């Protein structure tokens, strides 16, 4: 696949412009939704920080379990 | 969570005479002109009634007023309608002027006082943290500021050299 970076950047710029041009009420509602999402992620990472931040690869987890059961 | 409810509460607080003037700044203020960017708090800049007896500005009347209306204090924030809100007195002549020249924007029938795009960009330049630089870039790239007005503000507040350095760093012509 040949990525045309200029076309991708232009697409992103157009998308950002269309977001900026939306009515203020709609944009503020988006901020409400973004904050709610951020809070949910924060709560989840506080409940189990190891899983959220440093989840080891599956194979490693299996090895750890095996070692623990010996 | 609802920013519009926060704005309604602040408007009521102004009507009740607790604050003289206010303007929304920071990421929420920038959202009035740019695409929305996730933020965790609302920055409200306020003109507090000066007391001749006290050199320091007290935010107690604001906190007392809002606590009586279900506001919850958490550190330097007060939680209103699910949003942590920080009240900030002007910290520089630039912010003082931005507060005086704030514009009124209609939010679904609620008037909101907001820093103008040019002042938000100038404050971002003056504050100069990484996220402020990113915001200033957004304003310029989105063509969301009137350059003449912006540069007049910068000249008035001794920020022209900062701006030239910023421009040279981020907007150099490609070779």
Short mmCIF file of C-alpha atoms in Angstrom, two decimals:
data_model
loop_
_atom_site.label_atom_id
_atom_site.label_comp_id
_atom_site.label_asym_id
_atom_site.label_seq_id
_atom_site.Cartn_x
_atom_site.Cartn_y
_atom_site.Cartn_z
CA UNK A 1 0.00 0.00 0.00
CA UNK A 2 1.30 3.43 -0.86
CA UNK A 3 0.34 5.98 1.78
CA UNK A 4 -0.12 9.47 0.43
CA UNK A 5 0.78 11.39 3.57
CA UNK A 6 -0.22 14.76 2.12
CA UNK A 7 -3.70 13.43 1.38
CA UNK A 8 -3.94 11.97 4.91
CA UNK A 9 -2.83 15.26 6.53
CA UNK A 10 -5.24 17.20 4.37
CA UNK A 11 -8.05 14.85 5.41
CA UNK A 12 -7.17 15.38 9.08
CA UNK A 13 -7.07 19.15 8.61
CA UNK A 14 -10.50 19.14 6.98
CA UNK A 15 -11.90 16.96 9.78
CA UNK A 16 -10.49 19.30 12.46
CA UNK A 17 -11.90 22.34 10.64
CA UNK A 18 -15.32 20.73 10.44
CA UNK A 19 -15.21 20.02 14.20
CA UNK A 20 -14.15 23.61 14.93
CA UNK A 21 -17.01 24.94 12.79
CA UNK A 22 -19.71 23.06 14.72
CA UNK A 23 -22.06 25.05 16.98
CA UNK A 24 -20.58 25.94 20.38
CA UNK A 25 -23.32 24.05 22.24
CA UNK A 26 -22.37 20.89 20.36
CA UNK A 27 -18.63 21.40 20.99
CA UNK A 28 -19.20 21.93 24.72
CA UNK A 29 -21.32 18.75 24.81
CA UNK A 30 -18.31 16.98 23.22
CA UNK A 31 -16.11 18.29 26.07
CA UNK A 32 -18.63 16.86 28.57
CA UNK A 33 -18.45 13.47 26.82
CA UNK A 34 -14.62 13.57 26.58
CA UNK A 35 -14.32 14.33 30.30
CA UNK A 36 -16.71 11.55 31.21
CA UNK A 37 -14.60 9.13 29.15
CA UNK A 38 -11.35 10.38 30.75
CA UNK A 39 -12.87 9.93 34.23
CA UNK A 40 -13.96 6.37 33.41
CA UNK A 41 -10.45 5.50 32.20
CA UNK A 42 -8.89 7.06 35.31
CA UNK A 43 -11.22 5.14 37.63
CA UNK A 44 -10.38 1.87 35.87
CA UNK A 45 -6.64 2.50 36.07
CA UNK A 46 -6.94 3.33 39.80
CA UNK A 47 -8.82 0.07 40.45
CA UNK A 48 -6.09 -2.02 38.84
CA UNK A 49 -3.08 0.09 37.88
CA UNK A 50 -0.92 -2.89 36.86
CA UNK A 51 -3.39 -4.04 34.23
CA UNK A 52 -4.02 -0.54 32.95
CA UNK A 53 -0.41 0.56 32.71
CA UNK A 54 1.84 -2.49 32.55
CA UNK A 55 -0.11 -5.43 31.33
CA UNK A 56 2.48 -8.10 30.51
CA UNK A 57 2.22 -10.18 27.35
CA UNK A 58 -0.02 -13.23 27.62
CA UNK A 59 2.85 -15.77 27.42
CA UNK A 60 4.67 -14.07 30.29
CA UNK A 61 1.52 -14.20 32.42
CA UNK A 62 1.18 -17.93 31.79
CA UNK A 63 4.82 -18.50 32.82
CA UNK A 64 4.30 -16.52 36.02
CA UNK A 65 1.21 -18.54 36.89
CA UNK A 66 3.11 -21.80 36.28
CA UNK A 67 6.00 -20.72 38.45
CA UNK A 68 3.61 -19.70 41.22
CA UNK A 69 1.82 -23.06 41.19
CA UNK A 70 5.03 -25.10 41.62
CA UNK B 1 -21.65 16.61 33.60
CA UNK B 2 -22.65 19.78 31.84
CA UNK B 3 -20.52 22.85 31.13
CA UNK B 4 -23.62 24.85 30.23
CA UNK B 5 -24.91 24.40 33.80
CA UNK B 6 -21.56 25.66 35.09
CA UNK B 7 -21.92 28.80 32.92
CA UNK B 8 -25.48 29.35 34.19
CA UNK B 9 -24.25 29.13 37.82
CA UNK B 10 -21.44 31.62 37.17
CA UNK B 11 -23.87 34.02 35.45
CA UNK B 12 -26.18 33.82 38.47
CA UNK B 13 -23.23 34.44 40.80
CA UNK B 14 -22.39 37.56 38.81
CA UNK B 15 -26.03 38.74 38.93
CA UNK B 16 -26.02 38.21 42.70
CA UNK B 17 -23.01 40.53 42.95
CA UNK B 18 -20.43 38.02 44.21
CA UNK B 19 -18.11 38.74 41.27
CA UNK B 20 -17.73 41.83 39.10
CA UNK B 21 -16.81 40.18 35.87
CA UNK B 22 -15.69 36.80 34.59
CA UNK B 23 -14.35 35.12 31.48
CA UNK B 24 -13.78 31.51 30.53
CA UNK B 25 -10.18 30.74 29.58
CA UNK B 26 -8.02 27.65 29.10
CA UNK B 27 -9.05 24.67 26.98
CA UNK B 28 -12.78 25.32 27.46
CA UNK B 29 -12.33 28.93 26.31
CA UNK B 30 -10.34 27.73 23.28
CA UNK B 31 -13.15 25.31 22.36
CA UNK B 32 -15.33 28.32 21.50
CA UNK B 33 -12.97 28.96 18.55
CA UNK B 34 -11.26 25.62 17.82
CA UNK B 35 -12.07 21.93 17.73
CA UNK B 36 -12.79 20.46 21.19
CA UNK B 37 -9.75 19.09 23.04
CA UNK B 38 -10.17 16.88 26.11
CA UNK B 39 -9.72 18.76 29.37
CA UNK B 40 -10.27 17.92 33.00
CA UNK B 41 -11.20 21.33 34.38
CA UNK B 42 -12.75 24.70 33.66
CA UNK B 43 -10.69 27.87 34.19
CA UNK B 44 -12.77 30.90 35.12
CA UNK B 45 -10.92 34.21 35.38
CA UNK B 46 -12.67 36.64 37.67
CA UNK B 47 -12.72 40.25 38.60
CA UNK B 48 -13.14 40.26 42.35
CA UNK B 49 -14.52 43.22 44.23
CA UNK B 50 -11.47 44.90 45.78
CA UNK B 51 -11.52 45.34 49.52
CA UNK B 52 -9.53 48.34 50.78
CA UNK B 53 -8.77 46.49 54.03
CA UNK B 54 -7.15 43.46 52.43
CA UNK B 55 -4.15 43.40 50.12
CA UNK B 56 -4.78 39.75 49.22
CA UNK B 57 -7.75 38.75 47.11
CA UNK B 58 -10.02 36.33 48.93
CA UNK B 59 -11.97 33.70 47.03
CA UNK B 60 -14.02 32.82 50.15
CA UNK B 61 -17.19 34.69 49.07
CA UNK B 62 -17.20 32.68 45.81
CA UNK B 63 -16.62 29.36 47.56
CA UNK B 64 -19.22 30.13 50.25
CA UNK B 65 -21.78 31.13 47.62
CA UNK B 66 -21.22 27.99 45.54
CA UNK B 67 -21.00 25.61 48.53
CA UNK B 68 -24.49 26.80 49.48
CA UNK B 69 -25.59 25.74 45.97
CA UNK B 70 -24.27 22.16 46.01
CA UNK B 71 -20.68 23.04 45.05
CA UNK B 72 -18.11 20.68 46.56
CA UNK B 73 -14.59 21.86 47.32
CA UNK B 74 -11.77 19.54 46.22
CA UNK B 75 -8.32 21.06 46.72
CA UNK B 76 -8.04 24.20 44.63
CA UNK B 77 -11.17 23.27 42.67
CA UNK B 78 -14.85 23.50 43.32
CA UNK B 79 -16.95 20.82 41.65
CA UNK B 80 -19.95 22.28 39.82
CA UNK B 81 -22.29 20.18 37.68
CA UNK B 82 -19.65 17.42 37.67
CA UNK B 83 -16.82 19.72 36.48
CA UNK B 84 -13.85 20.83 38.60
CA UNK B 85 -13.86 24.61 38.27
CA UNK B 86 -10.90 26.81 39.19
CA UNK B 87 -11.38 30.52 39.84
CA UNK B 88 -8.37 32.59 38.94
CA UNK B 89 -7.83 36.28 39.60
CA UNK B 90 -5.88 38.03 36.82
CA UNK B 91 -2.16 37.40 37.30
CA UNK B 92 -0.78 39.86 34.74
CA UNK B 93 -1.82 43.07 32.94
CA UNK B 94 -2.41 40.90 29.85
CA UNK B 95 -4.96 38.71 31.64
CA UNK B 96 -6.52 41.80 33.26
CA UNK B 97 -7.03 43.34 29.82
CA UNK B 98 -8.30 40.03 28.40
CA UNK B 99 -10.92 39.99 31.14
CA UNK B 100 -12.01 43.56 30.32
CA UNK B 101 -12.19 42.81 26.58
CA UNK B 102 -13.91 39.41 26.92
CA UNK B 103 -16.71 38.70 24.46
CA UNK B 104 -20.20 37.36 25.06
CA UNK B 105 -21.08 34.19 23.14
CA UNK B 106 -24.48 32.55 23.15
CA UNK B 107 -24.50 28.94 24.37
CA UNK B 108 -27.96 27.55 23.67
CA UNK B 109 -29.65 30.67 25.04
CA UNK B 110 -27.14 31.19 27.87
CA UNK B 111 -24.72 34.10 27.49
CA UNK B 112 -21.13 33.07 28.22
CA UNK B 113 -18.26 35.49 28.77
CA UNK B 114 -15.15 34.17 27.04
CA UNK B 115 -11.67 35.55 26.33
CA UNK B 116 -11.35 36.60 22.69
CA UNK B 117 -9.37 34.25 20.44
CA UNK B 118 -6.55 36.81 20.15
CA UNK B 119 -6.21 37.13 23.93
CA UNK B 120 -6.36 33.35 24.42
CA UNK B 121 -3.52 33.02 21.90
CA UNK B 122 -1.51 35.82 23.56
CA UNK B 123 -1.99 34.26 27.02
CA UNK B 124 -0.85 30.90 25.60
CA UNK B 125 2.29 32.58 24.27
CA UNK B 126 2.96 34.30 27.60
CA UNK B 127 2.32 31.16 29.69
CA UNK B 128 4.54 29.09 27.40
CA UNK B 129 4.04 25.52 28.66
CA UNK B 130 4.07 22.73 26.05
CA UNK B 131 0.26 22.57 25.97
CA UNK B 132 0.04 26.36 25.61
CA UNK B 133 2.40 26.25 22.63
CA UNK B 134 0.25 23.50 21.09
CA UNK B 135 -2.84 25.67 21.61
CA UNK B 136 -1.19 28.70 20.01
CA UNK B 137 -0.23 26.54 17.01
CA UNK B 138 -3.85 25.40 16.74
CA UNK B 139 -5.07 29.01 16.70
CA UNK B 140 -2.62 29.98 13.97
CA UNK B 141 -3.07 26.86 11.83
CA UNK B 142 -6.86 27.10 12.04
CA UNK B 143 -6.65 30.78 11.05
CA UNK B 144 -8.82 31.48 14.11
CA UNK B 145 -7.18 34.77 15.10
CA UNK B 146 -7.04 38.20 13.55
CA UNK B 147 -3.27 38.61 13.13
CA UNK B 148 -3.32 42.43 13.29
CA UNK B 149 -5.31 42.43 16.51
CA UNK B 150 -3.10 39.66 17.94
CA UNK B 151 0.15 41.47 17.13
CA UNK B 152 -1.21 44.74 18.58
CA UNK B 153 -1.94 42.91 21.85
CA UNK B 154 1.55 41.39 21.83
CA UNK B 155 3.19 44.78 21.25
CA UNK B 156 1.18 46.32 24.12
CA UNK B 157 2.30 43.58 26.50
CA UNK B 158 5.92 43.27 25.46
CA UNK B 159 5.52 39.87 23.84
CA UNK B 160 6.59 40.66 20.28
CA UNK B 161 10.06 39.15 20.66
CA UNK B 162 8.56 35.98 22.17
CA UNK B 163 6.25 35.77 19.16
CA UNK B 164 9.12 36.18 16.67
CA UNK B 165 11.05 33.38 18.39
CA UNK B 166 7.94 31.16 18.38
CA UNK B 167 7.25 31.90 14.73
CA UNK B 168 10.85 31.16 13.73
CA UNK B 169 10.75 27.90 15.63
CA UNK B 170 7.44 26.57 14.33
CA UNK B 171 6.69 28.33 11.05
CA UNK B 172 10.01 28.34 9.23
CA UNK B 173 9.65 27.93 5.49
CA UNK B 174 10.54 24.40 4.36
CA UNK B 175 13.88 24.28 2.46
#
